[in-house]
mmCIF file of C-alpha atoms in Angstrom:
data_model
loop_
_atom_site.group_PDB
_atom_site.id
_atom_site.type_symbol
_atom_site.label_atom_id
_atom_site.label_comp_id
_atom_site.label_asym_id
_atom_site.label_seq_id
_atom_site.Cartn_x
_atom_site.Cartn_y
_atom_site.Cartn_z
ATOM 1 C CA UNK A 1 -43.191 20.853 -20.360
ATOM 2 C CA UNK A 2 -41.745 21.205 -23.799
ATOM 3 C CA UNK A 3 -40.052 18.242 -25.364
ATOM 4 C CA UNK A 4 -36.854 20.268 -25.732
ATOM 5 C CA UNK A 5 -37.285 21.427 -21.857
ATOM 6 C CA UNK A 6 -37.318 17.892 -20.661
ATOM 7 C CA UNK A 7 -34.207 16.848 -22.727
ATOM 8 C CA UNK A 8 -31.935 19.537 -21.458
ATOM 9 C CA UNK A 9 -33.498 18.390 -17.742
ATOM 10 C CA UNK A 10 -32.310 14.944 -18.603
ATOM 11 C CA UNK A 11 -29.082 16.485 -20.055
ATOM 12 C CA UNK A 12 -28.213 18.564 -16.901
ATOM 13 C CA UNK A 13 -29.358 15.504 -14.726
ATOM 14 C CA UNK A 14 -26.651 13.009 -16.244
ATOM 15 C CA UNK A 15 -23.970 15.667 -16.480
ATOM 16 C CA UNK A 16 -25.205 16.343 -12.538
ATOM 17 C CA UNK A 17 -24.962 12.228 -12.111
ATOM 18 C CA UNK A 18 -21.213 11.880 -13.746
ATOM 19 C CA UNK A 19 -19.729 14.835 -12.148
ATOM 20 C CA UNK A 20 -20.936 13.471 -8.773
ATOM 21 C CA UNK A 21 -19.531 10.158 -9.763
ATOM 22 C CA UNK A 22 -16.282 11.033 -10.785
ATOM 23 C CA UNK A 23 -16.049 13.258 -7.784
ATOM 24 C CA UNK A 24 -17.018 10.185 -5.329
ATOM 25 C CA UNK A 25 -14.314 8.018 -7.145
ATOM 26 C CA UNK A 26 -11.787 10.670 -8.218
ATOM 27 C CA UNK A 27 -11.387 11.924 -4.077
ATOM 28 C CA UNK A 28 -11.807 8.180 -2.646
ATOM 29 C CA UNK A 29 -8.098 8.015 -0.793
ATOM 30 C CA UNK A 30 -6.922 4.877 1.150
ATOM 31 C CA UNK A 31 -4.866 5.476 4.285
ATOM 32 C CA UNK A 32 -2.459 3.109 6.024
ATOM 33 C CA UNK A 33 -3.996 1.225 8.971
ATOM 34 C CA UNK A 34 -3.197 1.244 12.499
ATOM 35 C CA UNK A 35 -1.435 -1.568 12.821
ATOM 36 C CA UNK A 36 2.024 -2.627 11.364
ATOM 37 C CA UNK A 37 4.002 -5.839 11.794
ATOM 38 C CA UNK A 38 7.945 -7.381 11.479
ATOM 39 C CA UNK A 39 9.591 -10.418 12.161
ATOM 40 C CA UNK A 40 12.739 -10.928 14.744
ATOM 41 C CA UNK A 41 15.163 -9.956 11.793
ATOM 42 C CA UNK A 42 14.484 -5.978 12.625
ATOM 43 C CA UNK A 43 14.304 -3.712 14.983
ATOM 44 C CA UNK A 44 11.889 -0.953 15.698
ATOM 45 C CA UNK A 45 12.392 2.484 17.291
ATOM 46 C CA UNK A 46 10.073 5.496 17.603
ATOM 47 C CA UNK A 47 11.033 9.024 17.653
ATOM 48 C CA UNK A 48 8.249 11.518 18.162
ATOM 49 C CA UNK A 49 5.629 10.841 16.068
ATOM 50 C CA UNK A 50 7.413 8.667 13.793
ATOM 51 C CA UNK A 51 8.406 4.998 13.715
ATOM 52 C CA UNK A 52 11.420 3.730 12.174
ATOM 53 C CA UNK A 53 11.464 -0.484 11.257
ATOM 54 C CA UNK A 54 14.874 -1.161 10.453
ATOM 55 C CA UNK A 55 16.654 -4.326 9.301
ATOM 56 C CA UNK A 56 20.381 -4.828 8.648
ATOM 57 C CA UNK A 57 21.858 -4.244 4.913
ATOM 58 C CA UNK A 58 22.846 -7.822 3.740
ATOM 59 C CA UNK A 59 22.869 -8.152 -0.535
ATOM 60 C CA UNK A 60 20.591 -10.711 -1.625
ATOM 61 C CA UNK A 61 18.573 -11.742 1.710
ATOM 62 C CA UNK A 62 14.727 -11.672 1.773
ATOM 63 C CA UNK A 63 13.177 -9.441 4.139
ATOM 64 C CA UNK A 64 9.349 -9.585 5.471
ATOM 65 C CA UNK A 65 7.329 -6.474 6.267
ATOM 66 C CA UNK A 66 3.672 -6.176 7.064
ATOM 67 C CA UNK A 67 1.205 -3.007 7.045
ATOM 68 C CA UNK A 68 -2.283 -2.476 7.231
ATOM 69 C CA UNK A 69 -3.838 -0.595 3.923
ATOM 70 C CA UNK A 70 -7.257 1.152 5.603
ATOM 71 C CA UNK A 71 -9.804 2.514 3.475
ATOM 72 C CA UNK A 72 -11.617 5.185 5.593
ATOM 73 C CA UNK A 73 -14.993 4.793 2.829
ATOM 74 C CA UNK A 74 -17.451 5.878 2.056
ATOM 75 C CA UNK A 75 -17.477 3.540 -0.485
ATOM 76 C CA UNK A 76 -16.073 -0.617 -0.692
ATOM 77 C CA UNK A 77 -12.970 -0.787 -2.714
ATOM 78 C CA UNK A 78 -11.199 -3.600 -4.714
ATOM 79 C CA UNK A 79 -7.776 -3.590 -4.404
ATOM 80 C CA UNK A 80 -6.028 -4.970 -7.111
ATOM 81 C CA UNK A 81 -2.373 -5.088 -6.730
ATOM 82 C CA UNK A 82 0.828 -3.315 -4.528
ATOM 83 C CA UNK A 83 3.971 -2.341 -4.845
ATOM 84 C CA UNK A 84 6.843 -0.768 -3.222
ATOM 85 C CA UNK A 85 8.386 0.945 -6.262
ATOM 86 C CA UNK A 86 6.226 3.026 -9.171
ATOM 87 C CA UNK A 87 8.153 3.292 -12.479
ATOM 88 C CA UNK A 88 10.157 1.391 -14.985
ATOM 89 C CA UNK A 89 11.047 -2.215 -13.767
ATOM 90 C CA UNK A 90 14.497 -1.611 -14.102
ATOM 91 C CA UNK A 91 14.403 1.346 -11.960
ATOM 92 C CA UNK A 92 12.993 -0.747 -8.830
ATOM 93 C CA UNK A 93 15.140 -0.642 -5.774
ATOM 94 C CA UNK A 94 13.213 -3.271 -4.190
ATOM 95 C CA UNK A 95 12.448 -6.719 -6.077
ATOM 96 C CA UNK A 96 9.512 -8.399 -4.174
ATOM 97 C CA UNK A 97 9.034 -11.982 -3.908
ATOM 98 C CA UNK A 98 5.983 -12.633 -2.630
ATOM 99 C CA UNK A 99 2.547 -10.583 -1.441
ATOM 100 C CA UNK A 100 0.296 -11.647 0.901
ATOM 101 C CA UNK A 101 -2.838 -10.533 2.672
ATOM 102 C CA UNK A 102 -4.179 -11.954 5.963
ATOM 103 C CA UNK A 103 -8.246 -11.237 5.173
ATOM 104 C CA UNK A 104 -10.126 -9.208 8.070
ATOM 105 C CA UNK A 105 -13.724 -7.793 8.992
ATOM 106 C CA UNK A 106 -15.624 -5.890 11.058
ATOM 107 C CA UNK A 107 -15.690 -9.371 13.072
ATOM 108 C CA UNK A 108 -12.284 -9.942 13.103
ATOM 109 C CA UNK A 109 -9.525 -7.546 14.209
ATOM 110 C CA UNK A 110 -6.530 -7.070 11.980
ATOM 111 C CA UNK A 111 -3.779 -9.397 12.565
ATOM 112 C CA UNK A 112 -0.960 -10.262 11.187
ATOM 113 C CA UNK A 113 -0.259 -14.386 10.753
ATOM 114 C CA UNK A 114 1.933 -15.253 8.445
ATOM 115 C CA UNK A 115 1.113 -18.990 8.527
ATOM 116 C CA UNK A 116 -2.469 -18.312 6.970
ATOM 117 C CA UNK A 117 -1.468 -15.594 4.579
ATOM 118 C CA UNK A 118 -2.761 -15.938 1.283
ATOM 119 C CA UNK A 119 -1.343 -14.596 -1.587
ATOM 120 C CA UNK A 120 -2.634 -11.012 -3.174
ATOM 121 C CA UNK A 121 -5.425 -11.404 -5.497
ATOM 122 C CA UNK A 122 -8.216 -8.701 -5.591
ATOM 123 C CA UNK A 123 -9.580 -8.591 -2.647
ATOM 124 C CA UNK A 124 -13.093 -6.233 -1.717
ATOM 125 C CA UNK A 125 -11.871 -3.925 1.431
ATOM 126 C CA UNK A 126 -15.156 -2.490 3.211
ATOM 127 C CA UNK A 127 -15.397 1.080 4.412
ATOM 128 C CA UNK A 128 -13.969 1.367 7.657
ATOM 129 C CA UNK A 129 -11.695 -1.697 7.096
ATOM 130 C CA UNK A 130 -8.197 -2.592 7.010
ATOM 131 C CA UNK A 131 -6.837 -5.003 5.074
ATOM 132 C CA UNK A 132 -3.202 -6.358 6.537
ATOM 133 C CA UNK A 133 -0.204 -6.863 3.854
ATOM 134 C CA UNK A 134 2.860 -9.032 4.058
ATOM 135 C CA UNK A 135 5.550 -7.665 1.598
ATOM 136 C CA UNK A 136 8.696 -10.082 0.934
ATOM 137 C CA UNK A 137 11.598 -8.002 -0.398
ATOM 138 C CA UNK A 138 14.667 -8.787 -1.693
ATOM 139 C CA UNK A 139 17.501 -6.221 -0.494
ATOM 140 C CA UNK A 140 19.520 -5.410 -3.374
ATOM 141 C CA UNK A 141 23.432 -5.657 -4.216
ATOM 142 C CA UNK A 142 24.160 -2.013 -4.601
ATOM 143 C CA UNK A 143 27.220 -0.204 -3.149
ATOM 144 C CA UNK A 144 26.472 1.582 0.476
ATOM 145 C CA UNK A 145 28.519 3.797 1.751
ATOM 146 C CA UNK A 146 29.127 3.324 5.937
ATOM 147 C CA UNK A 147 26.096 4.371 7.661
ATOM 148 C CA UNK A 148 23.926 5.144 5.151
ATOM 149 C CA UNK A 149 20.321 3.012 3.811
ATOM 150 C CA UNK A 150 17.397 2.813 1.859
ATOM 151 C CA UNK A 151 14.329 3.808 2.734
ATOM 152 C CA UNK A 152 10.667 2.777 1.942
ATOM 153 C CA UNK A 153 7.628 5.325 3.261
ATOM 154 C CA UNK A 154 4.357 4.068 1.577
ATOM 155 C CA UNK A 155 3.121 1.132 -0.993
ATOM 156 C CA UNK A 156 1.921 1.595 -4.317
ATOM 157 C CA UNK A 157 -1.497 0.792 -4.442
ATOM 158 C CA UNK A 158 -3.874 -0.324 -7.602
ATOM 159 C CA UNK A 159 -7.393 -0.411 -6.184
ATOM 160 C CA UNK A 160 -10.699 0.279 -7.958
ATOM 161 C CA UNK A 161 -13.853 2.065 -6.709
ATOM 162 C CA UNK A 162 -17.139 2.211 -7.472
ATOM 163 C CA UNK A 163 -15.485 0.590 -10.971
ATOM 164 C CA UNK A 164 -12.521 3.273 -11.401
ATOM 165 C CA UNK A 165 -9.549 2.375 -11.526
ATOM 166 C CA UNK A 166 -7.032 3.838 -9.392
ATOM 167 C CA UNK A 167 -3.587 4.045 -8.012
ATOM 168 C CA UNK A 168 -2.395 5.925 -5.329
ATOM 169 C CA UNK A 169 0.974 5.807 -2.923
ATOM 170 C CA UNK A 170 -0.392 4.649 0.602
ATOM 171 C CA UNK A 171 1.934 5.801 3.602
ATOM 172 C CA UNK A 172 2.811 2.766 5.827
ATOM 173 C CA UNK A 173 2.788 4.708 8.774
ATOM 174 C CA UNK A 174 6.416 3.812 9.257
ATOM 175 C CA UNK A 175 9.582 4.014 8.129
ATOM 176 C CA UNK A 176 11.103 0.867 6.919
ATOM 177 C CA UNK A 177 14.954 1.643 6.645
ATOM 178 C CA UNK A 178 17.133 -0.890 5.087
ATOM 179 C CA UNK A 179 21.031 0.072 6.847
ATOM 180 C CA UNK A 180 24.692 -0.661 6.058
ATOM 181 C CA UNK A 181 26.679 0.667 8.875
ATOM 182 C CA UNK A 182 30.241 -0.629 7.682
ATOM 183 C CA UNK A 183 29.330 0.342 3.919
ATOM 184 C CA UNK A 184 29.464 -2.390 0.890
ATOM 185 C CA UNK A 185 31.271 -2.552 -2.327
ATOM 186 C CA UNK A 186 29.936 -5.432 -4.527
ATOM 187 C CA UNK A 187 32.377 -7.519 -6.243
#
C-alpha cells in the first residue's frame, strides 16, 4: 500500500470516527422518568393520558415540585444544571430557590425524600437510570385574571455526554399549573 493510500485510509477512518461521535452525542435525548412527586400544598388530577399538579396562585410563596429526569442510554451522562425557564433572566416566570437531587441506582429505586436531598451539583446518570429532582419555585407577583394560571411542561436541562455539552427541554410528564381562580391585581 502506497504511502498516500494509507493516509487517505487514516483520513476516511477519523472522518468515519467523528461523524459517528457526533452522531452518538448529537441524538443522545433524556426523557422524564416515571415517577413524579408533590407535597400536601397541591393537588393532582389526571385526565386521559395527562396529569395535571396544581397548586393555588399566592404572590411570593415557595412551591416544591419533584420529577424524575431518565436517560434511556446508551451512553452515561453528566448532568450539569436545570431550569424551568430558557432565556434572558429577566424574562423568567419562575425564580427558583433551591435544586435538589435525591441520588439513585440500579440498586435503589427512585424516590423522592426531601429530608436527604442534596443540592444539584453534576451528578453522572447511568443508562437506564433516573435521577429524581426537587425544584423550589417562587410564584411570582404578576396580575391574573379569574381562572386563569401558569403553566410549566418540561425542565431545562444542561447535561454532557460522552464530553458534549448539551441542553435540551425534558418533559416532566406532567403538568404543573400554578391557578388564580378569583384573579390578582398587585398593588
Amino acid at each position: 500500500m502506497t504511502r498516500r493510500r494509507r493516509l487517505l485510509v487514516a483520513a476516511t477512518l477519523a472522518v468515519a470516527l467523528c461523524a459517528g461521535y457526533l452522531s452518538a452525542t448529537i441524538g443522545h435525548r433524556l426523557d422524564h422518568g416515571g415517577s413524579w412527586w408533590h407535597g400536601t400544598d397541591a393537588q393532582s388530577r389526571t385526565e386521559g393520558p395527562r396529569t395535571e399538579l396544581r397548586f393555588a396562585f399566592i404572590p411570593g410563596t415557595e412551591v416544591t415540585f419533584g420529577a424524575s429526569i431518565r436517560n434511556p442510554g446508551p451512553w452515561p451522562v453528566t448532568i450539569t444544571g436545570v431550569t424551568v425557564n430558557d432565556g434572558p433572566a429577566d424574562q423568567h416566570v419562575f425564580k427558583i430557590l433551591r435544586l435538589a437531587v435525591n441520588h439513585a441506582d440500579k440498586a435503589t429505586a427512585v424516590v423522592f425524600d426531601p429530608a436527604a436531598a442534596e443540592p444539584l451539583r453534576s451528578v453522572r446518570v447511568a443508562a437506564g437510570e433516573e435521577l429524581p429532582v426537587f425544584v423550589t419555585i417562587m410564584i411570582p407577583d404578576v396580575e391574573m385574571a379569574p381562572g386563569s394560571g401558569l403553566f410549566l411542561d418540561d425542565l431545562a436541562v444542561d447535561y454532557e455526554v460522552l464530553g458534549l455539552p448539551r441542553h435540551q427541554r425534558v418533559p416532566m410528564g406532567f403538568r404543573l399549573s400554578v391557578h388564580s381562580a378569583n384573579g390578582y391585581v398587585p398593588g
